[in-house]
Coordinates of C-alpha atoms and ligand atoms in Angstrom, one line a residue:
M1 CA 168.4 101.9 106.6
A2 CA 165.1 103.8 107.0
N3 CA 162.7 103.7 109.9
L4 CA 159.4 102.0 109.0
I5 CA 156.3 104.0 109.4
D6 CA 153.8 101.6 110.8
G7 CA 150.3 102.5 109.4
K8 CA 148.7 99.5 111.3
Q9 CA 150.0 101.0 114.6
V10 CA 149.0 104.6 113.9
S11 CA 145.6 103.6 112.5
A12 CA 145.0 101.5 115.6
T13 CA 145.8 104.6 117.7
V14 CA 143.4 106.8 115.7
K15 CA 140.6 104.1 116.0
E16 CA 141.2 103.8 119.7
Q17 CA 140.8 107.5 120.2
V18 CA 137.5 107.4 118.1
K19 CA 136.3 104.5 120.1
Q20 CA 136.9 106.2 123.5
E21 CA 135.2 109.4 122.3
T22 CA 132.3 107.5 121.0
E23 CA 131.9 105.5 124.3
N24 CA 132.1 108.8 126.3
L25 CA 129.5 110.4 124.0
F26 CA 127.2 107.3 124.2
Q27 CA 127.3 107.4 128.1
K28 CA 126.4 111.1 128.1
Y29 CA 123.8 111.2 125.3
G30 CA 122.8 107.6 124.7
K31 CA 123.4 107.9 121.0
R32 CA 126.1 106.3 118.6
P33 CA 127.2 107.5 115.2
A34 CA 125.8 105.6 112.2
L35 CA 127.3 105.1 108.9
A36 CA 125.4 104.0 105.8
V37 CA 127.6 102.1 103.3
V38 CA 126.2 101.7 99.8
I39 CA 127.6 99.1 97.4
V40 CA 126.4 98.8 93.8
G41 CA 127.3 95.6 91.9
N42 CA 129.7 92.7 92.3
N43 CA 133.3 94.3 92.2
P44 CA 135.3 92.1 94.5
A45 CA 137.7 94.7 95.5
S46 CA 134.7 97.0 96.6
R47 CA 133.2 94.1 98.6
V48 CA 136.5 93.8 100.5
Y49 CA 136.7 97.6 101.1
V50 CA 133.0 97.6 102.3
N51 CA 133.5 94.7 104.6
N52 CA 136.6 96.3 106.2
K53 CA 134.5 99.6 106.6
K54 CA 131.8 97.7 108.4
K55 CA 134.2 95.8 110.7
A56 CA 136.0 99.2 111.6
C57 CA 132.6 100.6 112.5
E58 CA 132.0 97.7 114.8
M59 CA 135.5 98.1 116.3
V60 CA 135.0 101.7 117.3
G61 CA 131.3 101.3 118.5
F62 CA 129.4 102.8 115.5
Q63 CA 126.2 101.5 113.9
S64 CA 126.7 100.6 110.3
F65 CA 123.9 99.9 107.7
E66 CA 124.8 98.2 104.4
Y67 CA 122.7 98.8 101.3
A68 CA 123.7 96.4 98.7
L69 CA 122.3 97.1 95.2
P70 CA 122.5 95.0 92.0
E71 CA 124.8 95.6 89.1
D72 CA 122.0 97.0 86.9
T73 CA 120.8 99.6 89.4
T74 CA 119.8 102.8 87.7
Q75 CA 121.2 106.2 88.5
E76 CA 117.7 107.3 89.5
E77 CA 117.4 104.4 91.9
L78 CA 120.7 105.2 93.6
L79 CA 119.9 108.9 93.7
E80 CA 116.5 108.0 95.4
L81 CA 118.4 105.9 98.0
V82 CA 120.9 108.7 98.6
Q83 CA 118.0 111.2 99.1
T84 CA 116.4 108.8 101.6
L85 CA 119.5 108.5 103.5
N86 CA 120.1 112.2 103.4
A87 CA 116.8 112.7 105.2
D88 CA 117.3 109.9 107.8
E89 CA 118.1 111.6 111.0
N90 CA 119.5 108.3 112.2
I91 CA 122.3 108.2 109.6
N92 CA 125.3 110.5 110.1
G93 CA 127.5 109.5 107.4
I94 CA 126.9 108.3 103.8
L95 CA 129.6 106.3 101.8
V96 CA 128.8 105.1 98.3
Q97 CA 131.8 102.8 97.5
L98 CA 133.4 103.7 94.2
P99 CA 133.5 102.7 91.4
V100 CA 129.9 102.6 90.5
P101 CA 128.8 100.6 87.3
K102 CA 129.1 102.5 84.2
Q103 CA 125.3 103.5 83.6
I104 CA 125.8 105.6 86.8
D105 CA 127.4 109.0 86.6
E106 CA 129.7 109.0 89.7
N107 CA 129.7 112.8 90.0
A108 CA 126.0 113.0 90.1
I109 CA 126.0 110.7 93.1
I110 CA 128.7 112.5 94.9
N111 CA 127.0 115.8 94.4
A112 CA 123.7 114.3 95.7
I113 CA 125.0 113.2 99.0
S114 CA 124.4 115.8 101.7
S115 CA 127.7 117.8 102.4
E116 CA 127.1 117.2 106.1
K117 CA 127.0 113.5 105.7
D118 CA 129.8 113.3 103.1
V119 CA 132.3 111.4 105.1
D120 CA 134.5 110.7 102.2
A121 CA 134.9 114.6 101.7
F122 CA 134.3 114.1 97.9
H123 CA 131.4 116.7 97.7
P124 CA 132.4 119.9 95.9
E125 CA 131.5 121.9 99.0
N126 CA 133.8 120.0 101.1
V127 CA 136.5 120.0 98.5
G128 CA 136.2 123.7 98.3
K129 CA 136.5 123.9 102.1
I130 CA 139.7 121.9 102.0
M131 CA 141.1 124.4 99.4
I132 CA 140.6 127.3 101.9
G133 CA 141.7 125.3 104.9
D134 CA 138.4 125.6 106.7
Y135 CA 137.3 122.0 106.7
A136 CA 135.3 119.6 109.1
F137 CA 135.9 116.5 107.0
L138 CA 139.3 115.5 106.2
P139 CA 139.9 113.7 102.7
C140 CA 140.5 110.2 104.1
T141 CA 143.6 109.0 102.4
P142 CA 145.5 112.3 102.5
A143 CA 144.6 113.0 106.0
G144 CA 145.8 109.4 106.7
V145 CA 149.2 110.3 105.1
M146 CA 149.4 113.5 107.3
E147 CA 149.0 111.3 110.4
L148 CA 151.8 109.1 109.2
I149 CA 154.2 112.0 108.5
H150 CA 153.3 113.4 112.0
A151 CA 154.1 110.1 113.6
T152 CA 157.8 110.5 112.4
G153 CA 158.0 113.7 114.3
I154 CA 159.3 115.4 111.3
E155 CA 158.3 119.1 110.8
I156 CA 156.6 119.7 107.5
S157 CA 157.0 123.5 107.6
G158 CA 159.4 124.8 105.2
K159 CA 160.2 121.2 103.7
K160 CA 160.2 120.6 100.0
C161 CA 157.4 118.3 99.5
V162 CA 156.7 116.5 96.2
V163 CA 153.4 114.7 95.4
I164 CA 153.3 112.5 92.3
G165 CA 149.7 112.1 91.2
R166 CA 147.0 114.8 90.7
S167 CA 143.8 112.8 91.2
N168 CA 140.9 114.5 93.0
I169 CA 140.8 111.9 95.8
V170 CA 144.6 111.6 96.5
G171 CA 147.0 113.9 94.8
K172 CA 145.3 117.3 94.8
P173 CA 143.9 117.2 98.4
M174 CA 147.3 115.7 99.6
A175 CA 149.2 118.8 98.1
M176 CA 146.7 121.0 99.9
L177 CA 147.2 119.5 103.2
L178 CA 151.0 119.8 103.0
L179 CA 150.5 123.2 101.9
H180 CA 148.3 124.1 104.8
E181 CA 151.2 122.9 107.1
S182 CA 153.6 125.3 105.2
G183 CA 155.4 122.7 103.0
T184 CA 156.7 123.9 99.8
V185 CA 154.7 121.7 97.5
T186 CA 155.3 120.6 94.0
I187 CA 152.7 118.4 92.2
C188 CA 153.9 116.0 89.5
H189 CA 151.9 114.0 86.9
S190 CA 152.3 112.1 83.7
R191 CA 153.3 115.2 81.7
T192 CA 155.9 116.3 84.2
Q193 CA 159.3 116.5 82.4
D194 CA 162.4 114.9 83.9
L195 CA 160.4 113.6 86.9
P196 CA 163.5 112.2 88.8
S197 CA 165.1 115.5 88.8
V198 CA 161.9 116.9 90.6
T199 CA 161.5 114.1 93.0
R200 CA 165.2 114.1 93.9
E201 CA 164.6 117.5 95.5
A202 CA 161.9 116.2 97.8
D203 CA 162.4 116.1 101.6
I204 CA 159.0 114.5 101.7
L205 CA 157.9 112.5 98.7
V206 CA 154.3 111.2 98.5
V207 CA 153.7 108.8 95.6
A208 CA 150.1 108.1 94.4
I209 CA 150.4 106.9 90.7
G210 CA 149.0 103.4 90.6
K211 CA 152.1 101.8 88.9
A212 CA 154.0 99.0 90.7
N213 CA 157.6 99.7 91.8
F214 CA 157.6 102.9 89.8
V215 CA 159.8 105.0 92.1
T216 CA 163.4 103.8 92.1
A217 CA 166.4 104.7 94.2
D218 CA 167.7 107.2 91.7
M219 CA 164.6 109.3 92.1
V220 CA 164.9 109.8 95.8
K221 CA 167.1 112.1 97.9
E222 CA 169.3 110.5 100.6
G223 CA 167.3 110.9 103.9
A224 CA 163.9 111.6 102.4
V225 CA 160.7 110.7 104.0
V226 CA 158.8 108.5 101.5
I227 CA 155.1 107.8 101.6
D228 CA 153.8 105.2 99.2
V229 CA 150.0 105.5 98.6
G230 CA 150.0 103.0 95.7
M231 CA 148.1 99.8 96.0
N232 CA 148.8 97.5 93.1
R233 CA 147.9 93.7 92.8
L234 CA 150.8 91.7 91.2
E235 CA 150.2 88.6 88.9
N236 CA 151.2 86.5 92.0
G237 CA 148.3 88.0 93.9
K238 CA 150.6 90.0 96.2
L239 CA 149.9 93.7 97.1
C240 CA 152.7 96.1 96.1
G241 CA 153.2 99.8 96.3
D242 CA 154.2 102.5 93.7
V243 CA 157.7 102.6 95.4
N244 CA 160.3 100.0 94.8
F245 CA 160.8 99.4 98.4
A246 CA 163.9 97.2 98.3
E247 CA 165.7 99.9 96.4
V248 CA 164.5 103.0 98.2
E249 CA 164.3 101.9 101.7
P250 CA 168.1 102.1 102.3
K251 CA 168.2 105.8 101.1
A252 CA 165.2 107.0 102.9
S253 CA 165.0 108.1 106.5
W254 CA 161.4 107.1 106.9
I255 CA 159.3 104.9 104.7
T256 CA 155.8 103.3 104.6
P257 CA 155.5 99.7 103.7
V258 CA 152.8 98.3 101.4
P259 CA 150.7 96.6 102.8
G260 CA 150.7 98.1 106.3
G261 CA 151.4 101.7 105.5
V262 CA 148.8 104.2 104.1
G263 CA 146.1 101.5 103.5
P264 CA 145.0 101.1 107.1
M265 CA 145.0 104.9 107.6
T266 CA 142.1 105.5 105.1
I267 CA 139.6 103.6 107.0
A268 CA 140.8 105.0 110.4
M269 CA 140.2 108.6 109.0
L270 CA 136.8 107.6 107.7
M271 CA 135.9 106.6 111.3
K272 CA 137.1 110.0 112.5
N273 CA 135.1 111.8 109.9
T274 CA 131.9 109.8 110.8
L275 CA 132.4 110.8 114.4
T276 CA 132.9 114.4 113.4
A277 CA 129.6 114.2 111.2
F278 CA 127.7 112.8 114.2
K279 CA 129.0 115.5 116.6
K280 CA 128.1 118.3 114.1
Q281 CA 124.6 117.0 113.5
N282 CA 123.9 116.7 117.2
N283 CA 125.7 119.9 118.2
L284 CA 128.1 118.1 120.5
F285 CA 131.1 120.4 120.1
Ligands
NAP301 P1 144.6 107.9 89.5 O1 143.4 108.6 89.6 O2 144.7 107.0 88.4 O3 145.7 109.1 89.4 C1 147.0 108.5 89.1 C2 147.9 109.8 88.9 O4 149.2 109.5 88.7 C3 147.4 110.8 87.8 O5 147.5 112.1 88.2 C4 148.6 110.5 86.7 O6 148.9 111.6 86.0 C5 149.8 110.2 87.5 N1 150.7 109.3 86.9 C6 150.4 108.2 86.2 N2 151.5 107.7 85.5 C7 152.6 108.6 85.9 C8 154.0 108.7 85.5 N3 154.4 107.8 84.7 N4 154.6 109.8 86.0 C9 154.0 110.7 86.8 N5 152.7 110.7 87.2 C10 152.0 109.7 86.7 O7 145.0 107.2 90.9 P2 144.6 107.5 92.4 O8 143.1 107.3 92.6 O9 145.1 108.9 92.8 O10 145.4 106.4 93.2 C11 146.8 106.3 93.1 C12 147.3 105.0 93.7 O11 146.9 105.1 95.1 C13 146.6 103.7 93.2 O12 147.5 102.7 93.3 C14 145.5 103.5 94.2 O13 145.1 102.1 94.3 C15 146.1 104.0 95.4 N6 145.2 104.5 96.5 C16 145.3 103.8 97.7 C17 144.5 104.3 98.7 C18 144.7 103.7 100.1 O14 143.8 103.8 100.9 N7 146.0 103.3 100.3 C19 143.4 105.1 98.5 C20 143.3 105.6 97.2 C21 144.1 105.3 96.1 P3 147.8 112.4 84.9 O15 146.9 113.1 85.7 O16 148.6 113.2 84.1 O17 147.2 111.2 84.1

């Protein structure tokens, strides 16, 4: 039977650290980090994410400002808001909740956010820094996964790490962070041949595909650490990961549940990035 990696607990610890540091900085300098959260349109999932991010800001003692724009907002209008927030000295982090409506080019918006306020770490400059291992902002979800692996006490160095998924926001940066800690990393995707034979080699398996219950017991090595990034909504409304938990759990040494695994970590790491942005902008290191 596997040990559960409790994302709620690890994320609570990260947020508590951020809260304490924020309070100390406030006592010393009388300033708090401020996050601008921009939401365009009426996507219900986006609304839930934005509300959770605002709640987390409140919990750690940040200011948060919401900018809710209508569904028919033009790219120019959104770019104008981003420029205003870039220039606003009272805003330390800017987050534009994705996806944006189809008339807006997502990349144009990401590129327009000041790299110093890019707390999602999606800007090409920050992506490049992640590649060379010299980064201030951690890509939130992969960084959250690293915290969860660290919480197991298992050393990454020298381990065979397999990441399923090569998206810009999860798979690719995930592989980089594992590599920076000296894992021997393989990235799999939809064209990978004989996927189970690759995943069965993994000491550490990170799954970010977006397909419910995709990873079955025959794809996992006995004693592997299994991290499930997937968040899939089933027809019955329940949330489910990319890993078939019931099958894989008896084989793994450590495993994340869904919900309560990677999900809570992403927001905790966003708080950490916002604090980093605040400190950098105010020369508080
Ligand atoms: P994505 O952009 O759709 O990428 C999915 C990746 O999975 C692609 O690289 C794709 O390969 C690969 N893939 C799809 N089917 C496959 C198959 N049959 N075999 C092997 N690889 C396959 O998704 P994403 O944004 O990375 O998100 C992945 C999952 O993580 C989703 O469930 C998402 O909801 C979840 N997520 C969770 C959090 C969190 O906070 N917990 C944050 C972000 C994402 P190709 O490149 O070849 O198409």
